[in-house]
mmCIF file of C-alpha atoms and ligand atoms in Angstrom:
data_model
loop_
_atom_site.group_PDB
_atom_site.id
_atom_site.type_symbol
_atom_site.label_atom_id
_atom_site.label_comp_id
_atom_site.label_asym_id
_atom_site.label_seq_id
_atom_site.Cartn_x
_atom_site.Cartn_y
_atom_site.Cartn_z
ATOM 1 C CA MET A 191 44.752 153.187 -42.090
ATOM 2 C CA LYS A 192 42.281 152.034 -44.417
ATOM 3 C CA SER A 193 39.626 152.466 -41.821
ATOM 4 C CA MET A 194 40.559 156.111 -41.580
ATOM 5 C CA GLU A 195 40.091 156.524 -45.224
ATOM 6 C CA LEU A 196 36.788 155.050 -44.997
ATOM 7 C CA VAL A 197 35.790 157.585 -42.559
ATOM 8 C CA LEU A 198 37.033 160.413 -44.618
ATOM 9 C CA LEU A 199 35.039 158.967 -47.426
ATOM 10 C CA LEU A 200 31.962 158.396 -45.368
ATOM 11 C CA VAL A 201 32.189 162.311 -44.394
ATOM 12 C CA PHE A 202 32.886 163.575 -47.852
ATOM 13 C CA LEU A 203 30.671 161.366 -49.982
ATOM 14 C CA PRO A 204 27.504 163.553 -49.640
ATOM 15 C CA LEU A 205 29.391 166.373 -50.959
ATOM 16 C CA THR A 206 30.053 164.479 -54.154
ATOM 17 C CA GLN A 207 27.112 163.173 -55.364
ATOM 18 C CA SER A 208 25.981 164.722 -58.817
ATOM 19 C CA VAL A 209 25.225 163.747 -62.094
ATOM 20 C CA LYS A 210 28.029 165.710 -63.267
ATOM 21 C CA HIS A 211 31.674 163.910 -63.117
ATOM 22 C CA SER A 212 34.084 165.286 -60.430
ATOM 23 C CA LEU A 213 37.634 165.031 -59.265
ATOM 24 C CA LEU A 214 37.760 166.362 -55.634
ATOM 25 C CA TYR A 215 40.599 166.486 -53.395
ATOM 26 C CA PHE A 216 40.084 166.551 -49.495
ATOM 27 C CA LEU A 217 42.927 167.566 -47.465
ATOM 28 C CA THR A 218 42.835 167.704 -43.594
ATOM 29 C CA THR A 219 45.315 168.824 -40.961
ATOM 30 C CA SER A 220 45.375 168.471 -37.369
ATOM 31 C CA PRO A 221 48.676 168.906 -35.587
ATOM 32 C CA GLY A 222 48.956 167.265 -32.211
ATOM 33 C CA VAL A 223 46.873 164.314 -32.409
ATOM 34 C CA GLN A 224 49.118 161.629 -31.743
ATOM 35 C CA THR A 225 47.527 158.597 -33.564
ATOM 36 C CA PHE A 226 46.729 160.472 -36.523
ATOM 37 C CA PRO A 227 49.020 162.011 -39.437
ATOM 38 C CA GLU A 228 49.135 165.672 -38.935
ATOM 39 C CA PHE A 229 48.220 165.976 -42.741
ATOM 40 C CA VAL A 230 45.985 163.449 -44.794
ATOM 41 C CA ALA A 231 44.602 163.834 -48.392
ATOM 42 C CA VAL A 232 42.374 161.883 -50.357
ATOM 43 C CA SER A 233 41.582 162.411 -54.030
ATOM 44 C CA VAL A 234 38.084 161.222 -55.225
ATOM 45 C CA VAL A 235 36.682 160.647 -58.764
ATOM 46 C CA ASP A 236 32.639 160.299 -59.111
ATOM 47 C CA GLY A 237 32.799 159.177 -55.482
ATOM 48 C CA VAL A 238 35.377 156.524 -55.685
ATOM 49 C CA GLN A 239 38.712 157.043 -53.835
ATOM 50 C CA VAL A 240 41.490 157.265 -56.201
ATOM 51 C CA GLY A 241 44.646 158.443 -54.311
ATOM 52 C CA TYR A 242 46.060 159.055 -50.841
ATOM 53 C CA CYS A 243 48.900 160.781 -49.349
ATOM 54 C CA ASP A 244 49.711 161.722 -45.660
ATOM 55 C CA SER A 245 52.526 163.559 -43.876
ATOM 56 C CA ASP A 246 53.868 160.198 -42.637
ATOM 57 C CA ILE A 247 54.251 158.137 -45.803
ATOM 58 C CA LYS A 248 55.316 161.571 -47.430
ATOM 59 C CA THR A 249 54.138 160.359 -50.920
ATOM 60 C CA ALA A 250 50.922 159.841 -52.875
ATOM 61 C CA GLU A 251 49.501 156.324 -53.334
ATOM 62 C CA PRO A 252 47.277 155.190 -56.224
ATOM 63 C CA ARG A 253 44.104 153.609 -54.803
ATOM 64 C CA GLN A 254 42.648 151.729 -57.677
ATOM 65 C CA ASP A 255 44.421 149.393 -60.358
ATOM 66 C CA TRP A 256 43.501 151.583 -63.206
ATOM 67 C CA VAL A 257 44.780 154.647 -61.380
ATOM 68 C CA LYS A 258 48.253 152.707 -61.121
ATOM 69 C CA LYS A 259 48.322 151.962 -64.824
ATOM 70 C CA LEU A 260 47.523 155.657 -65.423
ATOM 71 C CA VAL A 261 50.664 157.199 -63.011
ATOM 72 C CA GLU A 262 52.954 154.300 -65.061
ATOM 73 C CA ASP A 263 51.954 156.197 -68.240
ATOM 74 C CA ASP A 264 52.263 159.586 -66.767
ATOM 75 C CA PRO A 265 54.891 159.609 -64.103
ATOM 76 C CA GLN A 266 54.803 163.444 -64.144
ATOM 77 C CA GLN A 267 51.314 163.403 -62.838
ATOM 78 C CA LYS A 268 52.680 161.067 -59.937
ATOM 79 C CA GLN A 269 55.385 163.532 -59.270
ATOM 80 C CA TRP A 270 52.961 166.655 -59.195
ATOM 81 C CA HIS A 271 50.668 164.742 -56.575
ATOM 82 C CA ILE A 272 53.697 163.958 -54.441
ATOM 83 C CA GLN A 273 54.985 167.608 -54.424
ATOM 84 C CA THR A 274 51.397 168.918 -54.018
ATOM 85 C CA CYS A 275 51.137 166.926 -50.936
ATOM 86 C CA ILE A 276 54.119 168.158 -49.465
ATOM 87 C CA ARG A 277 53.397 171.906 -50.288
ATOM 88 C CA ALA A 278 49.742 171.478 -49.439
ATOM 89 C CA HIS A 279 50.814 170.137 -45.948
ATOM 90 C CA GLN A 280 53.100 173.297 -45.413
ATOM 91 C CA ASP A 281 50.319 175.730 -46.511
ATOM 92 C CA LEU A 282 47.559 174.186 -44.760
ATOM 93 C CA LYS A 283 49.753 174.114 -41.298
ATOM 94 C CA ALA A 284 50.672 177.810 -41.840
ATOM 95 C CA LEU A 285 47.105 178.696 -42.322
ATOM 96 C CA LEU A 286 45.844 176.972 -39.477
ATOM 97 C CA GLU A 287 48.540 178.685 -37.405
ATOM 98 C CA THR A 288 47.331 181.913 -38.482
ATOM 99 C CA LEU A 289 43.866 181.290 -37.697
ATOM 100 C CA LYS A 290 44.723 179.873 -34.516
ATOM 101 C CA GLN A 291 46.598 182.765 -33.194
ATOM 102 C CA GLN A 292 43.417 184.458 -33.965
ATOM 103 C CA LEU A 293 40.690 182.450 -33.117
ATOM 104 C CA ASP A 294 42.240 180.483 -29.966
ATOM 105 C CA PRO A 295 45.454 182.124 -28.825
ATOM 106 C CA THR A 296 45.585 179.571 -25.875
ATOM 107 C CA GLY A 297 46.242 176.889 -27.858
ATOM 108 C CA GLY A 298 44.397 173.381 -28.060
ATOM 109 C CA VAL A 299 43.537 171.016 -31.035
ATOM 110 C CA HIS A 300 41.960 172.402 -34.033
ATOM 111 C CA VAL A 301 41.490 170.937 -37.513
ATOM 112 C CA LEU A 302 41.623 172.644 -40.750
ATOM 113 C CA GLN A 303 40.542 171.244 -43.998
ATOM 114 C CA GLU A 304 40.510 172.168 -47.485
ATOM 115 C CA MET A 305 38.015 170.808 -50.278
ATOM 116 C CA SER A 306 39.212 171.650 -53.751
ATOM 117 C CA GLY A 307 38.720 170.111 -57.278
ATOM 118 C CA CYS A 308 36.415 170.394 -60.401
ATOM 119 C CA LYS A 309 33.200 169.160 -61.589
ATOM 120 C CA TRP A 310 32.778 168.632 -65.332
ATOM 121 C CA ASP A 311 29.681 168.030 -67.294
ATOM 122 C CA SER A 312 30.069 165.757 -70.106
ATOM 123 C CA GLU A 313 27.209 166.895 -71.919
ATOM 124 C CA THR A 314 27.344 170.868 -71.647
ATOM 125 C CA LYS A 315 31.190 170.587 -71.215
ATOM 126 C CA GLU A 316 30.756 173.209 -68.639
ATOM 127 C CA VAL A 317 33.630 173.237 -65.774
ATOM 128 C CA ASP A 318 33.147 174.298 -62.318
ATOM 129 C CA GLY A 319 36.213 174.633 -60.106
ATOM 130 C CA TYR A 320 35.815 174.678 -56.080
ATOM 131 C CA GLU A 321 38.345 175.651 -53.474
ATOM 132 C CA GLN A 322 37.151 176.062 -49.725
ATOM 133 C CA TYR A 323 38.634 176.092 -46.187
ATOM 134 C CA SER A 324 37.097 175.292 -43.069
ATOM 135 C CA TYR A 325 38.393 175.950 -39.433
ATOM 136 C CA ASP A 326 36.968 173.344 -36.985
ATOM 137 C CA GLY A 327 34.068 172.544 -39.119
ATOM 138 C CA GLU A 328 33.075 176.404 -40.107
ATOM 139 C CA ASP A 329 33.689 177.412 -43.675
ATOM 140 C CA VAL A 330 36.104 180.002 -43.118
ATOM 141 C CA ILE A 331 37.558 180.819 -46.859
ATOM 142 C CA THR A 332 35.659 180.113 -50.166
ATOM 143 C CA LEU A 333 36.935 180.893 -53.729
ATOM 144 C CA ASN A 334 34.199 182.376 -56.165
ATOM 145 C CA LEU A 335 35.996 181.186 -59.118
ATOM 146 C CA LYS A 336 33.604 183.085 -61.269
ATOM 147 C CA ALA A 337 34.054 186.243 -59.665
ATOM 148 C CA GLN A 338 37.856 185.760 -59.297
ATOM 149 C CA THR A 339 37.535 186.788 -55.481
ATOM 150 C CA TRP A 340 37.912 185.046 -51.940
ATOM 151 C CA LEU A 341 34.941 185.140 -49.602
ATOM 152 C CA PHE A 342 35.698 185.053 -45.743
ATOM 153 C CA SER A 343 33.760 184.276 -42.935
ATOM 154 C CA GLU A 344 33.472 186.933 -40.318
ATOM 155 C CA SER A 345 35.951 185.063 -38.092
ATOM 156 C CA ALA A 346 38.691 184.980 -41.042
ATOM 157 C CA VAL A 347 37.935 188.356 -42.651
ATOM 158 C CA SER A 348 41.145 189.591 -41.115
ATOM 159 C CA LEU A 349 43.028 187.407 -44.090
ATOM 160 C CA LYS A 350 41.101 189.283 -46.575
ATOM 161 C CA PRO A 351 43.966 192.014 -47.232
ATOM 162 C CA THR A 352 46.747 189.419 -47.429
ATOM 163 C CA TRP A 353 44.808 187.119 -49.660
ATOM 164 C CA ASP A 354 43.328 189.694 -52.069
ATOM 165 C CA LYS A 355 47.134 191.005 -52.571
ATOM 166 C CA ASP A 356 48.387 187.637 -53.374
ATOM 167 C CA LYS A 357 47.753 187.418 -57.024
ATOM 168 C CA ASN A 358 49.712 184.326 -57.378
ATOM 169 C CA ARG A 359 47.567 182.244 -55.179
ATOM 170 C CA LEU A 360 44.672 183.261 -57.029
ATOM 171 C CA LEU A 361 46.531 182.457 -60.500
ATOM 172 C CA HIS A 362 47.647 178.982 -59.298
ATOM 173 C CA SER A 363 44.116 177.981 -58.104
ATOM 174 C CA ASN A 364 42.887 179.150 -61.224
ATOM 175 C CA THR A 365 45.394 176.998 -63.247
ATOM 176 C CA VAL A 366 44.550 174.127 -61.271
ATOM 177 C CA LEU A 367 40.836 174.190 -61.043
ATOM 178 C CA SER A 368 40.186 175.521 -64.577
ATOM 179 C CA ASN A 369 42.928 173.818 -66.420
ATOM 180 C CA ILE A 370 44.816 170.576 -64.796
ATOM 181 C CA CYS A 371 42.065 169.192 -62.962
ATOM 182 C CA PRO A 372 39.252 169.013 -65.709
ATOM 183 C CA GLU A 373 42.055 167.741 -68.111
ATOM 184 C CA TRP A 374 43.031 164.978 -65.518
ATOM 185 C CA LEU A 375 39.467 164.308 -64.624
ATOM 186 C CA LYS A 376 38.795 163.333 -68.315
ATOM 187 C CA LYS A 377 41.758 161.103 -68.299
ATOM 188 C CA TYR A 378 40.869 159.264 -65.070
ATOM 189 C CA LEU A 379 37.404 158.582 -66.756
ATOM 190 C CA ASP A 380 39.203 157.486 -69.862
ATOM 191 C CA TYR A 381 41.530 155.058 -67.972
ATOM 192 C CA GLY A 382 38.737 154.128 -65.336
ATOM 193 C CA ASN A 383 35.872 154.008 -67.880
ATOM 194 C CA SER A 384 35.093 150.287 -67.575
ATOM 195 C CA SER A 385 35.360 150.519 -63.695
ATOM 196 C CA LEU A 386 33.584 154.241 -63.242
ATOM 197 C CA GLN A 387 31.007 153.625 -65.823
ATOM 198 C CA ARG A 388 29.923 150.261 -64.975
ATOM 199 C CA THR A 389 26.878 149.438 -63.378
ATOM 200 C CA VAL A 390 26.494 146.883 -60.656
ATOM 201 C CA ARG A 391 23.290 145.555 -59.091
ATOM 202 C CA PRO A 392 23.232 145.393 -55.291
ATOM 203 C CA SER A 393 21.708 142.449 -53.167
ATOM 204 C CA VAL A 394 18.734 144.011 -51.518
ATOM 205 C CA SER A 395 17.464 142.377 -47.977
ATOM 206 C CA LEU A 396 15.088 143.504 -45.340
ATOM 207 C CA LEU A 397 16.442 143.505 -41.959
ATOM 208 C CA GLN A 398 14.827 143.855 -38.519
ATOM 209 C CA LYS A 399 16.376 143.639 -35.159
ATOM 210 C CA SER A 400 13.110 142.715 -33.155
ATOM 211 C CA PRO A 401 9.702 142.398 -34.076
ATOM 212 C CA SER A 402 9.035 145.979 -32.900
ATOM 213 C CA SER A 403 11.980 147.672 -34.578
ATOM 214 C CA LEU A 404 12.109 149.392 -37.821
ATOM 215 C CA VAL A 405 12.070 147.127 -40.925
ATOM 216 C CA SER A 406 15.292 148.343 -42.741
ATOM 217 C CA CYS A 407 15.264 147.634 -46.538
ATOM 218 C CA HIS A 408 19.028 147.503 -47.140
ATOM 219 C CA ALA A 409 20.953 147.340 -50.702
ATOM 220 C CA THR A 410 24.818 146.916 -50.789
ATOM 221 C CA GLY A 411 27.248 146.085 -53.665
ATOM 222 C CA PHE A 412 25.572 148.783 -56.194
ATOM 223 C CA TYR A 413 27.781 150.987 -58.452
ATOM 224 C CA PRO A 414 27.528 154.037 -59.182
ATOM 225 C CA ASP A 415 26.307 156.043 -56.230
ATOM 226 C CA ARG A 416 23.352 157.578 -58.021
ATOM 227 C CA ALA A 417 20.601 155.387 -56.911
ATOM 228 C CA THR A 418 17.417 155.934 -54.930
ATOM 229 C CA MET A 419 15.640 153.642 -52.444
ATOM 230 C CA PHE A 420 11.918 154.148 -51.325
ATOM 231 C CA TRP A 421 9.193 152.316 -49.759
ATOM 232 C CA ARG A 422 5.549 152.151 -51.273
ATOM 233 C CA LYS A 423 2.060 151.379 -50.025
ATOM 234 C CA ASP A 424 -0.243 150.261 -52.852
ATOM 235 C CA GLY A 425 2.244 151.372 -55.447
ATOM 236 C CA GLN A 426 2.579 154.903 -53.894
ATOM 237 C CA GLU A 427 5.631 156.284 -52.497
ATOM 238 C CA LEU A 428 5.745 156.912 -48.833
ATOM 239 C CA HIS A 429 6.914 159.777 -47.117
ATOM 240 C CA GLU A 430 5.717 159.398 -43.495
ATOM 241 C CA ASP A 431 7.315 156.673 -41.293
ATOM 242 C CA VAL A 432 10.334 156.306 -43.525
ATOM 243 C CA ASP A 433 13.807 157.150 -42.715
ATOM 244 C CA HIS A 434 16.054 157.462 -45.481
ATOM 245 C CA GLY A 435 19.758 156.965 -44.917
ATOM 246 C CA GLU A 436 22.622 158.213 -46.724
ATOM 247 C CA ILE A 437 24.535 156.287 -49.531
ATOM 248 C CA LEU A 438 27.741 154.940 -48.038
ATOM 249 C CA PRO A 439 30.571 153.629 -49.464
ATOM 250 C CA ASN A 440 31.820 149.804 -49.213
ATOM 251 C CA HIS A 441 35.604 148.807 -49.070
ATOM 252 C CA ASP A 442 35.348 147.274 -52.328
ATOM 253 C CA GLY A 443 34.171 150.396 -54.013
ATOM 254 C CA THR A 444 30.478 149.811 -54.125
ATOM 255 C CA PHE A 445 27.932 151.439 -51.929
ATOM 256 C CA GLN A 446 25.154 150.815 -49.707
ATOM 257 C CA MET A 447 22.160 152.462 -48.667
ATOM 258 C CA ARG A 448 18.850 151.750 -46.761
ATOM 259 C CA ALA A 449 15.595 152.847 -45.991
ATOM 260 C CA ASP A 450 13.784 152.310 -42.647
ATOM 261 C CA LEU A 451 9.882 151.495 -42.527
ATOM 262 C CA ASN A 452 8.274 152.395 -39.218
ATOM 263 C CA ILE A 453 5.457 149.226 -39.184
ATOM 264 C CA SER A 454 4.115 149.779 -35.809
ATOM 265 C CA SER A 455 0.697 151.120 -37.305
ATOM 266 C CA VAL A 456 0.699 148.683 -40.115
ATOM 267 C CA LYS A 457 -1.803 145.687 -39.541
ATOM 268 C CA PRO A 458 -0.604 142.495 -40.436
ATOM 269 C CA GLU A 459 -3.187 141.978 -43.011
ATOM 270 C CA ASP A 460 -1.793 145.324 -44.753
ATOM 271 C CA TRP A 461 1.701 143.938 -44.871
ATOM 272 C CA ARG A 462 1.488 142.698 -48.571
ATOM 273 C CA LYS A 463 0.395 146.237 -49.754
ATOM 274 C CA TYR A 464 4.145 147.277 -48.926
ATOM 275 C CA ASP A 465 7.405 147.131 -51.000
ATOM 276 C CA CYS A 466 10.823 148.590 -51.122
ATOM 277 C CA VAL A 467 12.000 149.669 -54.377
ATOM 278 C CA PHE A 468 15.703 150.061 -55.240
ATOM 279 C CA ASN A 469 16.052 152.143 -58.372
ATOM 280 C CA LEU A 470 19.462 152.508 -60.263
ATOM 281 C CA SER A 471 19.664 153.662 -63.930
ATOM 282 C CA GLY A 472 20.810 151.112 -66.098
ATOM 283 C CA VAL A 473 19.319 147.921 -64.050
ATOM 284 C CA GLU A 474 16.005 146.913 -63.622
ATOM 285 C CA ASP A 475 14.211 148.185 -60.479
ATOM 286 C CA ILE A 476 14.591 145.747 -57.640
ATOM 287 C CA ILE A 477 11.351 145.538 -55.609
ATOM 288 C CA THR A 478 11.210 143.784 -52.502
ATOM 289 C CA LYS A 479 7.602 142.760 -50.866
ATOM 290 C CA LEU A 480 7.197 143.401 -47.255
ATOM 291 C CA ASP A 481 7.101 139.897 -45.986
ATOM 292 C CA LYS A 482 7.596 138.313 -42.438
ATOM 293 C CA ALA A 483 9.287 135.301 -44.521
ATOM 294 C CA VAL A 484 12.019 137.202 -46.103
ATOM 295 C CA ILE A 485 12.851 139.497 -43.205
ATOM 296 C CA ARG A 486 16.286 138.860 -41.793
ATOM 297 C CA THR A 487 16.372 139.261 -37.807
ATOM 298 C CA ASN A 488 19.027 136.932 -36.149
ATOM 299 C CA GLY A 489 21.897 139.489 -37.427
ATOM 300 C CA VAL A 490 22.610 141.857 -34.412
ATOM 301 C CA SER A 491 24.090 144.648 -36.890
ATOM 302 C CA VAL A 492 22.255 145.868 -39.619
ATOM 303 C CA PHE A 493 25.017 147.013 -41.544
ATOM 304 C CA PRO A 494 28.233 145.103 -42.730
ATOM 305 C CA VAL A 495 30.326 144.494 -39.863
ATOM 306 C CA GLY A 496 33.440 145.503 -41.791
ATOM 307 C CA ALA A 497 32.011 149.158 -42.361
ATOM 308 C CA VAL A 498 30.932 149.585 -38.652
ATOM 309 C CA VAL A 499 34.081 148.301 -37.322
ATOM 310 C CA GLY A 500 36.098 150.853 -39.631
ATOM 311 C CA VAL A 501 33.949 153.567 -38.560
ATOM 312 C CA VAL A 502 34.290 152.994 -34.933
ATOM 313 C CA VAL A 503 38.048 152.461 -35.181
ATOM 314 C CA GLY A 504 38.387 155.413 -37.252
ATOM 315 C CA LEU A 505 36.184 157.206 -34.955
ATOM 316 C CA MET A 506 38.330 156.550 -32.068
ATOM 317 C CA LEU A 507 41.520 157.418 -33.986
ATOM 318 C CA LEU A 508 39.993 160.800 -34.848
ATOM 319 C CA SER A 509 37.733 161.879 -32.236
ATOM 320 C CA VAL A 510 38.735 165.497 -32.530
ATOM 321 C CA CYS A 511 38.927 165.789 -36.035
ATOM 322 C CA ILE A 512 36.104 163.880 -36.830
ATOM 323 C CA THR A 513 33.763 166.065 -34.820
ATOM 324 C CA GLY A 514 34.796 168.909 -36.788
ATOM 325 C CA LEU A 515 34.195 166.933 -40.284
ATOM 326 C CA PHE A 516 30.803 166.386 -39.293
ATOM 327 C CA ILE A 517 30.058 169.616 -38.225
ATOM 328 C CA TRP A 518 31.567 170.852 -41.523
ATOM 329 C CA ARG A 519 29.327 168.545 -43.381
ATOM 330 C CA LYS A 520 26.154 169.617 -41.707
ATOM 331 C CA LYS A 521 27.051 173.505 -42.070
ATOM 332 C CA ASN A 522 27.573 172.786 -46.076
ATOM 333 C CA LYS A 523 24.084 171.852 -45.953
ATOM 334 C CA GLY A 524 22.873 175.044 -44.475
ATOM 335 C CA GLU A 525 23.313 178.579 -45.716
ATOM 336 C CA LYS A 526 26.700 179.981 -45.987
ATOM 337 C CA GLN A 527 27.534 183.226 -44.753
ATOM 338 C CA LEU A 528 30.449 184.811 -46.201
ATOM 339 C CA ILE A 529 31.846 188.102 -46.684
ATOM 340 C CA ASP A 530 32.985 189.060 -50.116
HETATM 341 C C1 NAG B 843 35.862 152.292 -72.484
HETATM 342 O O1 NAG B 843 36.355 152.753 -73.563
HETATM 343 C C2 NAG B 843 36.779 151.981 -74.607
HETATM 344 C C3 NAG B 843 37.795 152.442 -75.159
HETATM 345 O O2 NAG B 843 37.618 153.963 -75.608
HETATM 346 C C4 NAG B 843 35.286 151.777 -75.160
HETATM 347 O O3 NAG B 843 35.694 151.042 -76.292
HETATM 348 C C5 NAG B 843 34.386 151.436 -74.155
HETATM 349 O O4 NAG B 843 33.029 151.509 -74.677
HETATM 350 C C6 NAG B 843 34.277 152.485 -72.946
HETATM 351 N N1 NAG B 843 33.249 151.582 -72.055
HETATM 352 C C7 NAG B 843 32.715 152.321 -71.420
HETATM 353 C C8 NAG B 843 31.643 151.574 -70.407
HETATM 354 O O5 NAG B 843 32.422 153.493 -71.787
HETATM 355 C C1 NAG B 844 7.106 154.331 -35.157
HETATM 356 O O1 NAG B 844 5.940 154.862 -35.163
HETATM 357 C C2 NAG B 844 5.481 155.015 -33.614
HETATM 358 C C3 NAG B 844 4.005 155.884 -33.812
HETATM 359 O O2 NAG B 844 4.085 156.916 -34.705
HETATM 360 C C4 NAG B 844 6.359 155.880 -32.618
HETATM 361 O O3 NAG B 844 5.862 155.897 -31.476
HETATM 362 C C5 NAG B 844 7.705 155.062 -32.507
HETATM 363 O O4 NAG B 844 8.448 155.800 -31.628
HETATM 364 C C6 NAG B 844 8.345 154.667 -33.833
HETATM 365 N N1 NAG B 844 9.308 154.064 -33.915
HETATM 366 C C7 NAG B 844 10.647 154.313 -34.084
HETATM 367 C C8 NAG B 844 11.799 153.300 -33.862
HETATM 368 O O5 NAG B 844 10.896 155.334 -34.464
HETATM 369 C C1 NAG B 845 13.374 154.576 -61.433
HETATM 370 O O1 NAG B 845 14.148 155.577 -62.328
HETATM 371 C C2 NAG B 845 13.575 155.791 -63.328
HETATM 372 C C3 NAG B 845 14.380 156.879 -63.895
HETATM 373 O O2 NAG B 845 14.797 158.272 -63.165
HETATM 374 C C4 NAG B 845 12.241 156.167 -63.540
HETATM 375 O O3 NAG B 845 12.135 156.359 -65.134
HETATM 376 C C5 NAG B 845 11.373 155.134 -63.021
HETATM 377 O O4 NAG B 845 10.031 155.239 -62.938
HETATM 378 C C6 NAG B 845 11.877 154.753 -61.764
HETATM 379 N N1 NAG B 845 11.138 153.633 -60.887
HETATM 380 C C7 NAG B 845 10.183 153.915 -60.058
HETATM 381 C C8 NAG B 845 9.479 152.490 -59.802
HETATM 382 O O5 NAG B 845 9.890 154.745 -59.682
#
């Protein structure tokens, strides 16, 4: 179960990186996959998973100690999450059925996801709400909260008349996204402040599989996820010959990232001109010189084994769903073409 959650986080985190604070819910339904609950939802505050529910356990569980404390103090919130989990399962399943009938009447396994939640800028006090649905990785319905309209993809546009008429749905989304969500986000930030607003320095190492492969500058154990990492030559940031990895979550709530340098054209005498910079606000930059003596080579895996095993197991469990998830994330980086 844990590994599956990690996979969900891996998939969604890039969406959640922001200087603003965020409370986001990621819901997935894919009926017919034996090894995977029909419905799974996770809630994430500032990139940290705070809650979980699925259609097998039929309840919502806190995922951080300070969230346990919060729901003890506010049992109504726990009830809301349990009820919402059950209702969202039914809603999402019904929407998936409707889409399937239109898009694949022959049947087959499909995945429907919902991402909803709010972002709050603690400086400007501005609140944004989000609600969007994707079918097999394609964005099909997106709420434009400011304009109070739903946007539909070409493939889902037949749903538009029904959704436009359903004023209760819009009202409900409004209440949740504009009122409940920001209020709870602030509460989460309050209860979790010593954890969410902490700063943790990572350990940084240089890793290389074989003398001809890339040198990976790898930082693990840092918090929060608003970090940057780059390679420099003579103090100048390098853009060529560097491959930046995404920031990934560790099991313990910290993050890891890497930047790979292709050293194939670096002359041995030039090695000392290179260094790797890890930058996280609140801690001093961690600068690691490119030096044969400090490169760790014997490890077969460049990344913590736990994370990799988690991903592999998760991928096996989720082979169908995951394909959709990754496609969704990729699509999200591109232009959206939705019909108002
Ligand atoms: C967390 O909240 C407490 C009490 O309100 C406050 O004293 C403390 O400074 C806060 N910590 C951070 C890191 O903001
Ligand atoms: C490194 O760069 C060289 C020359 O540009 C290229 O041939 C090689 O494929 C690169 N290595 C990797 C692992 O990307
Ligand atoms: C690290 O980030 C801070 C804040 O963005 C910036 O002022 C500083 O110059 C950065 N350090 C390097 C070495 O780029």
